Tab-separated table of C-alpha atoms in Angstrom:
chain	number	residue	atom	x	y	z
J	74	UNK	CA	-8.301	9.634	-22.032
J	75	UNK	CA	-8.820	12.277	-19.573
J	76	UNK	CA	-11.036	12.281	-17.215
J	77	UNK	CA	-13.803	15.262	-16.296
J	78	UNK	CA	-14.790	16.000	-12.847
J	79	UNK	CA	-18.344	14.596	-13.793
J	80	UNK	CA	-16.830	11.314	-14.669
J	81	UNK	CA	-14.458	11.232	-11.279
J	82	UNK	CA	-17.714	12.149	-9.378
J	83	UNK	CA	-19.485	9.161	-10.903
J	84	UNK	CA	-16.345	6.876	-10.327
J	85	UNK	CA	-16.239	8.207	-6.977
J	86	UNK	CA	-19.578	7.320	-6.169
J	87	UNK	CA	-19.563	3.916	-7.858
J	88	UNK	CA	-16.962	3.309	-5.073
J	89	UNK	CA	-19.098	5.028	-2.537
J	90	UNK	CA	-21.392	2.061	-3.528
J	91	UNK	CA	-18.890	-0.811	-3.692
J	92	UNK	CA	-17.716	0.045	0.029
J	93	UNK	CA	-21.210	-0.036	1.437
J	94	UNK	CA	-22.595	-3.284	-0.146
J	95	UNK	CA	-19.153	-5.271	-0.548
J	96	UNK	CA	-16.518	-3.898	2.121
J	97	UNK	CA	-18.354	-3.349	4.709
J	98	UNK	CA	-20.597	-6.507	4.868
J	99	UNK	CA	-17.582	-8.964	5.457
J	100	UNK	CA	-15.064	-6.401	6.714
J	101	UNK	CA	-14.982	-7.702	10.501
J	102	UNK	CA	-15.541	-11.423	9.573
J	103	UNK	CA	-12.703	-11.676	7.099
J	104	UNK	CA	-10.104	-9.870	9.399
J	105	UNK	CA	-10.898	-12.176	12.628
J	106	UNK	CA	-10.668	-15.280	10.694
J	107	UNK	CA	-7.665	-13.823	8.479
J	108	UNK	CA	-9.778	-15.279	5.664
J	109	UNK	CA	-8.387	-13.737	2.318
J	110	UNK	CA	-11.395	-11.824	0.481
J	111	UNK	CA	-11.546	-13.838	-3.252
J	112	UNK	CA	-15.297	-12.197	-3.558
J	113	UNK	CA	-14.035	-9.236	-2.804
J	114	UNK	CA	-10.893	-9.326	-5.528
J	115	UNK	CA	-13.318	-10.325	-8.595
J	116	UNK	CA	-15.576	-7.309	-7.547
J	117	UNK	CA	-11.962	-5.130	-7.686
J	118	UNK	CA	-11.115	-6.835	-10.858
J	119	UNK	CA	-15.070	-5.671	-12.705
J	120	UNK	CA	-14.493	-1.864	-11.166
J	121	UNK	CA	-10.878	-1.922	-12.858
J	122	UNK	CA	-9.182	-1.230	-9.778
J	123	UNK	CA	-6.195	-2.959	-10.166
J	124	UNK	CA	-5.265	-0.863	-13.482
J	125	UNK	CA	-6.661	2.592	-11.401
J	126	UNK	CA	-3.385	4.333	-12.315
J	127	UNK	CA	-2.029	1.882	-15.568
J	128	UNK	CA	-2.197	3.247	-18.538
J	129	UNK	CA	-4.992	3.597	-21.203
J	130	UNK	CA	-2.841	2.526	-23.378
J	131	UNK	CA	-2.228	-1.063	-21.726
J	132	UNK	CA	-6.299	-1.037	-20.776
J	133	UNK	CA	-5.929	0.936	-17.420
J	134	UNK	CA	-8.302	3.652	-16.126
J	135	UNK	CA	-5.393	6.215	-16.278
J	136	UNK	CA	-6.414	8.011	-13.113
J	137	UNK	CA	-4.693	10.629	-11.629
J	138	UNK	CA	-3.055	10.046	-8.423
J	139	UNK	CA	-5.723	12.568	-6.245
J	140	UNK	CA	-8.392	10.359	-7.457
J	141	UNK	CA	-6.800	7.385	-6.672
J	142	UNK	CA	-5.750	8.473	-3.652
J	143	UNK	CA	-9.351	9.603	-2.689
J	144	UNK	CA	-10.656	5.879	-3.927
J	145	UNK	CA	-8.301	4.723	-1.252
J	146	UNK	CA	-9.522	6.739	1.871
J	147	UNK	CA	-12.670	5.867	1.027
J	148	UNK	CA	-11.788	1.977	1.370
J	149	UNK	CA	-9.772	2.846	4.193
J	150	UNK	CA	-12.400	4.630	6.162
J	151	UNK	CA	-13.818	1.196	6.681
J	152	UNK	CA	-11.235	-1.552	5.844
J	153	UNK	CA	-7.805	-0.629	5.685
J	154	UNK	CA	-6.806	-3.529	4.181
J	155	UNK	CA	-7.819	-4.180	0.911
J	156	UNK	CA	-6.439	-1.392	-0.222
J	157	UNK	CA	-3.217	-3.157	0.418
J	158	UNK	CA	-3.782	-5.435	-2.354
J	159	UNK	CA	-4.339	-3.239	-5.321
J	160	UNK	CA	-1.312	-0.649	-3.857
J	161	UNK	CA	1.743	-3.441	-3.825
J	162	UNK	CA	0.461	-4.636	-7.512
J	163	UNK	CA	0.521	-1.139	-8.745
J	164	UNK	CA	3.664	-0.222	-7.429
J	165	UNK	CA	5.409	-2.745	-9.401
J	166	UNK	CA	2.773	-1.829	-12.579
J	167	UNK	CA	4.301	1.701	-12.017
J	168	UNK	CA	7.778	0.537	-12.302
J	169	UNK	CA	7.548	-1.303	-15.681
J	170	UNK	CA	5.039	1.426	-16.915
J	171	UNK	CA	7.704	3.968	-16.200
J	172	UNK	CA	11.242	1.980	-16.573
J	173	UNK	CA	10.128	-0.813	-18.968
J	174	UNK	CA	10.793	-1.972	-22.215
J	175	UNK	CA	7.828	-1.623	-24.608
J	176	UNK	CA	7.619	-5.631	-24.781
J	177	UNK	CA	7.838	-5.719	-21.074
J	178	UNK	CA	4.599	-3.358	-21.059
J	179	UNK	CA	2.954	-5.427	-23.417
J	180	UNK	CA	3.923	-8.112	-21.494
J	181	UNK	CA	2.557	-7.348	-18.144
J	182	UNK	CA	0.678	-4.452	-18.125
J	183	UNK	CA	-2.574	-5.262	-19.817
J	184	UNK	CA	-3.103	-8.865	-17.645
J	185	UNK	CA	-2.001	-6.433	-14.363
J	186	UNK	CA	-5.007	-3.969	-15.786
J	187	UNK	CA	-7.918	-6.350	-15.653
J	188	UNK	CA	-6.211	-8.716	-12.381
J	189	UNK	CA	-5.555	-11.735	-14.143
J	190	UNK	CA	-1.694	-11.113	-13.585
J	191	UNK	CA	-1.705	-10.009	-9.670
J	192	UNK	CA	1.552	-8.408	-8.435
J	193	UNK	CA	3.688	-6.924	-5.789
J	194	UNK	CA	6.918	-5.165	-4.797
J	195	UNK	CA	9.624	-7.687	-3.003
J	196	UNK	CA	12.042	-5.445	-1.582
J	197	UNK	CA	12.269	-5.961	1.918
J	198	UNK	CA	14.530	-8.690	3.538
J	199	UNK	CA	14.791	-10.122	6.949
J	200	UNK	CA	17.997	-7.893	7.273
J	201	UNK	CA	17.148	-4.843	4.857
J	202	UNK	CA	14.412	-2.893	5.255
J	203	UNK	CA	14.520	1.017	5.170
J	204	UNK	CA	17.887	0.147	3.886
J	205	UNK	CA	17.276	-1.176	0.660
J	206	UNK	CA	21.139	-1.507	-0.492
J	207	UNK	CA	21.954	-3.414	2.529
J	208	UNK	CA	20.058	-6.655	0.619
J	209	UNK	CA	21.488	-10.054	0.176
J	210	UNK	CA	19.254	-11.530	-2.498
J	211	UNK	CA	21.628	-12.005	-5.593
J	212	UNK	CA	20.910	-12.667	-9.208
J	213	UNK	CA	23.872	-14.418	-11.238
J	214	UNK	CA	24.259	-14.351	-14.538
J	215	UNK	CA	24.016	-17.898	-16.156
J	216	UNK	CA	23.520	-18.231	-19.683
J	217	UNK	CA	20.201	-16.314	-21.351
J	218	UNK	CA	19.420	-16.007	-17.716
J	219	UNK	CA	20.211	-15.537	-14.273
J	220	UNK	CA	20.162	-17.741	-11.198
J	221	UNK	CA	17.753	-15.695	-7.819
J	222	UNK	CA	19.016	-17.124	-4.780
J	223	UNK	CA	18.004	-15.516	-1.613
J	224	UNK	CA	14.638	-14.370	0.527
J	225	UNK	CA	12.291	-11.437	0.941
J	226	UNK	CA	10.334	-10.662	4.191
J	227	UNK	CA	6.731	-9.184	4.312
J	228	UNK	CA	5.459	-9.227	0.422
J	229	UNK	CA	2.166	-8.682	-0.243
J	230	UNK	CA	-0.105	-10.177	-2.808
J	231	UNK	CA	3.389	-13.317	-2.544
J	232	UNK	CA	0.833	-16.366	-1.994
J	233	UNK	CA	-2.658	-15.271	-3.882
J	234	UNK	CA	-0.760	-13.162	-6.375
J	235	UNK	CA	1.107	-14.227	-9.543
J	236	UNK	CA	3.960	-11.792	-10.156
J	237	UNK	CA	6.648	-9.784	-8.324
J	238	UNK	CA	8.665	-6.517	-8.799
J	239	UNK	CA	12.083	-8.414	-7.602
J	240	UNK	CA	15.088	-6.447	-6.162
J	241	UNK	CA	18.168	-7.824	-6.020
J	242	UNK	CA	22.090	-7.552	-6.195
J	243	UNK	CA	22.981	-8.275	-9.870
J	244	UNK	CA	26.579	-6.678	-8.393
J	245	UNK	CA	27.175	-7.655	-4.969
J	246	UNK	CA	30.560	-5.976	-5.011
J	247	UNK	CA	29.342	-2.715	-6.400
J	248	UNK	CA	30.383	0.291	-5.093
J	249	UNK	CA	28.130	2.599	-4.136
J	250	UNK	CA	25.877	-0.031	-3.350
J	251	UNK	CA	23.141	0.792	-5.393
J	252	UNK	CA	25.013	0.533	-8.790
J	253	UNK	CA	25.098	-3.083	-7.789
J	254	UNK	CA	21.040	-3.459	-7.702
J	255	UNK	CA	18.672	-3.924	-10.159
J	256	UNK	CA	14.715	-4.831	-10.778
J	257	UNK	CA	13.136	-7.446	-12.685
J	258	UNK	CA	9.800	-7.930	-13.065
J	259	UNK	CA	9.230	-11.783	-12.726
J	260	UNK	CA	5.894	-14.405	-13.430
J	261	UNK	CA	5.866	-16.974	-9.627
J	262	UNK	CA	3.162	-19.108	-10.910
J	263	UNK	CA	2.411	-20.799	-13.578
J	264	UNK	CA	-1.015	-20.486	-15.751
J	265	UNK	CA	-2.503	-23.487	-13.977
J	266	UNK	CA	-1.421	-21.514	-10.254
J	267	UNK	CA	1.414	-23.245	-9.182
J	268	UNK	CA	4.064	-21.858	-7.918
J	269	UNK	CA	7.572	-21.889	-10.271
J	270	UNK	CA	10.284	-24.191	-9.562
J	271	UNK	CA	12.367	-22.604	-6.954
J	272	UNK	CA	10.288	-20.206	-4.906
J	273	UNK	CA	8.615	-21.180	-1.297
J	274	UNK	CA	5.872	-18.926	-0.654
J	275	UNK	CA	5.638	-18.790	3.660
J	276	UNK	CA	2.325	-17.192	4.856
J	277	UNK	CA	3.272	-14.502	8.175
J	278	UNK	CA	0.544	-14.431	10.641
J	279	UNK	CA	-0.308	-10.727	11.827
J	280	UNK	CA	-1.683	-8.896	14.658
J	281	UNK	CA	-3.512	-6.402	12.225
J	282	UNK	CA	-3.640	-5.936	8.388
J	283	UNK	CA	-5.356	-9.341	8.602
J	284	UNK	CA	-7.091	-11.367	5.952
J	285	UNK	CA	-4.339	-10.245	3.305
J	286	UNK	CA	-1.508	-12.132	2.320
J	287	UNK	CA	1.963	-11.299	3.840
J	288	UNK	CA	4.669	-13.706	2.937
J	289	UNK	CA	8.335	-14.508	3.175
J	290	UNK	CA	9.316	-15.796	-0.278
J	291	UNK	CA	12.173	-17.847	-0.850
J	292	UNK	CA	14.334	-18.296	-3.890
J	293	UNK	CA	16.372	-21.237	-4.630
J	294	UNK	CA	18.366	-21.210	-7.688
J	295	UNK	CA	15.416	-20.131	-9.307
J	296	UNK	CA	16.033	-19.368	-13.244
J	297	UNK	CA	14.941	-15.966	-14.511
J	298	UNK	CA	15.140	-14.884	-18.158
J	299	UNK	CA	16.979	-11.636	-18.815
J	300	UNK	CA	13.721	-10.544	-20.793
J	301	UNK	CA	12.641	-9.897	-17.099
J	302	UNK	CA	14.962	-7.366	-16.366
J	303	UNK	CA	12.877	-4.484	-16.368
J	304	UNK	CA	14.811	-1.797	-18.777
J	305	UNK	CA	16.681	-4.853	-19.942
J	306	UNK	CA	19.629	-2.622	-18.034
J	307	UNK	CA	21.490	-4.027	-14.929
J	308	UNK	CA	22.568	-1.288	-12.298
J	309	UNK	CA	18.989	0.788	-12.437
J	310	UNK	CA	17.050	-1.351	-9.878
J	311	UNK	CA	17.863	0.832	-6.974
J	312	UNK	CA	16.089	4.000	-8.665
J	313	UNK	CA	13.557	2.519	-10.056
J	314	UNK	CA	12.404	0.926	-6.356
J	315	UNK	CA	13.073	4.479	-4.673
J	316	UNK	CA	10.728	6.008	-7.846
J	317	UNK	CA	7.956	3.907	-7.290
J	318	UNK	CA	7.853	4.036	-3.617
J	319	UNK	CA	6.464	7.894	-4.176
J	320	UNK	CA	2.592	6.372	-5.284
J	321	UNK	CA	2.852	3.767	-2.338
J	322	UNK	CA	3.633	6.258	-0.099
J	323	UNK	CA	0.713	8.301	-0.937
J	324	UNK	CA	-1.552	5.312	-1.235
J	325	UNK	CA	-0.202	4.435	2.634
J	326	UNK	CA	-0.994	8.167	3.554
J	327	UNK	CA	-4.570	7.734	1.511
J	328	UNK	CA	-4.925	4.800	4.042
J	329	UNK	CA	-3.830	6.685	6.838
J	330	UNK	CA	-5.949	9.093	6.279
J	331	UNK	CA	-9.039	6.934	5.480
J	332	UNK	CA	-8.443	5.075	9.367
J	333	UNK	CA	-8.338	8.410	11.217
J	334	UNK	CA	-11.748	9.529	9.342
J	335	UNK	CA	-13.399	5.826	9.933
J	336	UNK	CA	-12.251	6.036	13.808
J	337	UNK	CA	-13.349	9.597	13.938
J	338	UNK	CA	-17.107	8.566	12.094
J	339	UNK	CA	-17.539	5.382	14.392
J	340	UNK	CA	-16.311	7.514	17.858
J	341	UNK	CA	-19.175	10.464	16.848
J	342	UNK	CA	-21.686	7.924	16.569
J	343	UNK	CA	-20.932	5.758	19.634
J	344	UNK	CA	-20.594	9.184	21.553
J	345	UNK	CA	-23.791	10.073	20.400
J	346	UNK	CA	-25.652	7.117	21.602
J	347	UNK	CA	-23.748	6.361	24.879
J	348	UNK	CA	-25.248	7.624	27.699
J	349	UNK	CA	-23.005	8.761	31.130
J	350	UNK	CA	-24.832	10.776	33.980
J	351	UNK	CA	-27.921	11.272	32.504
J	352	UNK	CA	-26.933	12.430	29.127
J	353	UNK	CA	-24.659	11.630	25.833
J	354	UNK	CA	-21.077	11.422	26.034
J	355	UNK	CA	-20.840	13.849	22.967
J	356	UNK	CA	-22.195	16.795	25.327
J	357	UNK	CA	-19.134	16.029	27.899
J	358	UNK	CA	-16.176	18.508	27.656
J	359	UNK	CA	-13.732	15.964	28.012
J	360	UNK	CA	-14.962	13.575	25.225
J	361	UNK	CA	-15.714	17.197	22.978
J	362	UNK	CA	-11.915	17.779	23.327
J	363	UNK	CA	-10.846	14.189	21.836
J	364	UNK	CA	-13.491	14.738	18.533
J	365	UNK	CA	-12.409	18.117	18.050
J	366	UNK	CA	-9.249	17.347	18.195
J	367	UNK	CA	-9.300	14.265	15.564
J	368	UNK	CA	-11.737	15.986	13.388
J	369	UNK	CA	-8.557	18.734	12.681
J	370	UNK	CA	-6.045	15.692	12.352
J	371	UNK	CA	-8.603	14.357	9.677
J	372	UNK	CA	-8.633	17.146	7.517
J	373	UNK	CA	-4.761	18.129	7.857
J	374	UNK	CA	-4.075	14.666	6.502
J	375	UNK	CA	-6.366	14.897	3.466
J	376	UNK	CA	-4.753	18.285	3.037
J	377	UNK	CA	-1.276	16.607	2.621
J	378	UNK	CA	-2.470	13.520	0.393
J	379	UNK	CA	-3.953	15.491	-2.066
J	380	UNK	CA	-0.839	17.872	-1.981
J	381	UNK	CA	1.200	14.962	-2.576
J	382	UNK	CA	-0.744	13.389	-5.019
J	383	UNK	CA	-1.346	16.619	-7.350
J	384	UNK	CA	2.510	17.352	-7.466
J	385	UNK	CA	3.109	13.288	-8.789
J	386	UNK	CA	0.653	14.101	-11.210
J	387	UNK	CA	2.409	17.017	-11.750
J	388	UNK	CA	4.935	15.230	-12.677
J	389	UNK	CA	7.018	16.754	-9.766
J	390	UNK	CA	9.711	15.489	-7.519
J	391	UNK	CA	7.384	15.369	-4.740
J	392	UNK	CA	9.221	12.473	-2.486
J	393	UNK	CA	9.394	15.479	0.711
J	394	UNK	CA	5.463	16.182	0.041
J	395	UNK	CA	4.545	12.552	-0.163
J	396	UNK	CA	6.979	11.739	3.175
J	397	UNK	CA	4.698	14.328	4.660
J	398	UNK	CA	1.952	13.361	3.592
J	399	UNK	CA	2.297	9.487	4.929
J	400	UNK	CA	4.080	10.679	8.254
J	401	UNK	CA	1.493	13.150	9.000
J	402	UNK	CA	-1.547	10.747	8.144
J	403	UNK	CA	-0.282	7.390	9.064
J	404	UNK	CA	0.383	9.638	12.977
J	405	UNK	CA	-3.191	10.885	12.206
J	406	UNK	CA	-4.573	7.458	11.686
J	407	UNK	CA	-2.995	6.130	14.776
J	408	UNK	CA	-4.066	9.278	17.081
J	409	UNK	CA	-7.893	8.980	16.313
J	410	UNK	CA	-7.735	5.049	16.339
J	411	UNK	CA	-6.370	5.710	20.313
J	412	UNK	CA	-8.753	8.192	21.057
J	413	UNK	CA	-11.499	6.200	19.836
J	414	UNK	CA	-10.909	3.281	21.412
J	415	UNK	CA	-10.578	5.700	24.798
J	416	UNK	CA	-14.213	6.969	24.024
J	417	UNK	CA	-15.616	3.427	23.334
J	418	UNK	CA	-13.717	2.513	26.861
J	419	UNK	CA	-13.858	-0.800	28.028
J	420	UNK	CA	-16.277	-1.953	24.750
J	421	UNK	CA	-13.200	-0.922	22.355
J	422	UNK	CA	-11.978	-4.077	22.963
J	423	UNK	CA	-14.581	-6.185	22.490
J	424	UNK	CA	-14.561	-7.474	18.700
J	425	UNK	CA	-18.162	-6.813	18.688
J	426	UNK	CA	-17.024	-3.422	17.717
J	427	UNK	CA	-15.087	-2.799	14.866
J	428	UNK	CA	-12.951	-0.132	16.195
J	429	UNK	CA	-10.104	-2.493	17.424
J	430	UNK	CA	-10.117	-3.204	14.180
J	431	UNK	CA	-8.686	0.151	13.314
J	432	UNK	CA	-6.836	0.236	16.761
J	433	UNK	CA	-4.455	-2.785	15.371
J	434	UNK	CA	-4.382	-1.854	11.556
J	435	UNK	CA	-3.243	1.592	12.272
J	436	UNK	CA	-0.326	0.970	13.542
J	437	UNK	CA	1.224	-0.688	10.423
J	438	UNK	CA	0.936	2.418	8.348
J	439	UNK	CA	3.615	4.256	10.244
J	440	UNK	CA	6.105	1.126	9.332
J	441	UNK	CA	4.936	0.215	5.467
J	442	UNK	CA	6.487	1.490	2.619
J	443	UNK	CA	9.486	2.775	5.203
J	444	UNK	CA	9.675	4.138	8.601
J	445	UNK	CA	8.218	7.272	9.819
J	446	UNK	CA	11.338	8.002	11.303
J	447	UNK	CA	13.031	7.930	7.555
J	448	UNK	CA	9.791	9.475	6.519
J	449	UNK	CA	11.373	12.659	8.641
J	450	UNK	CA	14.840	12.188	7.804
J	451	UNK	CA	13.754	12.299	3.876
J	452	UNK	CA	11.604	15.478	4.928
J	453	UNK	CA	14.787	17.257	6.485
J	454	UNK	CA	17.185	16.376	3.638
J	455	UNK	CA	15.216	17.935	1.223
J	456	UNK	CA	14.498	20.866	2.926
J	457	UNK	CA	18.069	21.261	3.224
J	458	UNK	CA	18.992	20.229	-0.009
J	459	UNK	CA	15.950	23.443	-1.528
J	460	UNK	CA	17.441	25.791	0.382
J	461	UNK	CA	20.950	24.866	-0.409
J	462	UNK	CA	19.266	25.645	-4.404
J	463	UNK	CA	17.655	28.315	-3.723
């Protein structure tokens, strides 16, 4: 199916709706009681959200990466997490869609569509994070199967979820590193919710990105059938992570993005209604400087998502224009946050007003889906590595 630009208009502003009657209503009680949102989830589940960018074919929506990545600014502008949930599951939905056998895609893809089968991307270890070959967790082969022993450190969608994109060493004494990794796309509960034999789900309490599930998970001779391995090939799992990381990085610049234009709407309206000597605080110099300011970051970073986004649909190599894109926004999201909460003053940090909300959350966006230190490093290497083409 392809979509028109009538029909992403209308999806658009079906979302336009869902934010303002759904998100915003429980946004700020959720997050201080880190209360996960089950209302919100089924809601997700009607609008199709958690097949946005799964295939037609496996009863997704099929949408292009720009308009998912606008769907997720527009969540972002007021609650930066729940767009958390939907980005881990599709990550791993982008792996099998991509790297999968056709059963595996029957499999899993049309439960991941409609949300019955809820998923996420366990990469990251106590002791590996940007560097993904430097993980311990080890899959031996036993039989039909293979024996997980090991742990992964801040998965989300690990406790209310159901599934898990699962890296680990299927090689330990590989060398390079990677040929030693590989993927497998793995059920953790069973139909009736329990968790499997052999995995401990431990919930991680969080200064920000609240309200959403962030988990260690720990495997203990846990038995997984090779039908999991997603390609049915060992030795792949390394690129297949690295390729999938591309839409969560522009779903983490979306975000980014979404937080600097929330701070930047909520700072224009309190500036607009605070009065200092006589007069608003939006017709001082100094607090003019600070909006004008944000209002460029803004746009730059929508700039770069969409860049990023058009080239993966594109079907591009665009892992330099999506690094970009999340270092630029996720720095843009954490630069208006701080200038809000400098024009709200002393009432930023009351919890009466949802800007500390966006103060804390924005942060995490220049860690997730890797550093933006790497994010430059990538950035660099490919610049060298064009011109070395050209």
């Amino acid at each position: 199916m392809s979509w028109t630009a009538e029909d992403e208009a209308a999806i658009l502003d079906t979302i336009d709706r869902f934010v303002a009657n759904e998100v915003a209503p429980i946004a700020r009680e959720k997050d201080l009681a880190d209360e996960y949102p089950h209302e919100l989830v089924e809601t997700m589940k009607s609008l199709g959200l958690f097949g946005a960018t799964i295939g037609e074919n496996y009863g997704g929506l099929a949408l292009s990466a720009s308009t998912y990545a606008r769907i997720v600014q527009k969540i972002s502008a007021v609650w930066m997490a729940p767009g958390g949930i939907f980005n881990s599951h599709l990550i791993m939905a982008a792996a099998i869609e991509r790297f999968g056998t056709e059963e595996q895609k029957q499999r899993f893809l049309p439960l991941m569509a409609e949300g019955t089968l809820r998923g996420g991307i366990a990469l990251t270890e106590p002791n590996a994070g940007s560097d993904l070959q430097a993980i311990r967790c080890v899959a031996r082969r036993d039989g039909d199967g293979y024996v997980v022993n090991g742990s992964k450190m801040w998965i989300t969608n690990a406790l209310n979820g159901n599934c898990l994109g699962l890296l680990v060493k299927t090689d330990p004494n590989a060398e390079p590193r990677h040929r030693g990794m590989s993927l497998f796309a793995i059920r953790t509960k069973d139909d009736a919710g329990n968790l499997l034999p052999g995995i401990t789900v431990n919930k991680i309490k969080k200064t920000c990105y609240r309200a959403i599930d962030t988990a260690e998970v720990v495997f203990e001779d846990f038995r997984v059938s090779a039908e999991d391995l997603i390609g049915g090939e060992e030795g792949r799992g390394f690129h297949m992570s690295v390729g999938g990381l591309e839409l969560g990085r522009i779903n983490v610049a979306a975000r980014g993005a979404g937080i600097a234009q929330g701070a930047l709407k909520l700072a224009v309206r309190y500036a607009t209604e605070r009065e200092t000597f006589g007069k608003p605080i939006i017709q001082h110099q100094a607090i003019q400087l600070k909006l004008g300011e944000m209002a460029a970051k803004v746009e730059a970073a929508k700039l770069l998502v969409e860049q990023a986004a058009r080239m993966y649909d594109s079907g591009q190599r665009c892992d330099m224009e999506a690094g970009m894109a999340k270092y630029f926004a996720s720095e843009a999201g954490v630069f208006c946050a701080q200038e809000a909460m400098r024009i709200f003053g002393g009432y930023g940090f009351s919890t009466e007003y949802e800007i500390e909300r966006y103060y804390r959350d924005a942060m995490l966006m220049c860690v997730g889906e890797g550093t933006n230190e790497m994010q430059r490093i990538i950035i660099a290497k490919q610049l060298a590595a064009r011109e070395a083409a050209l």
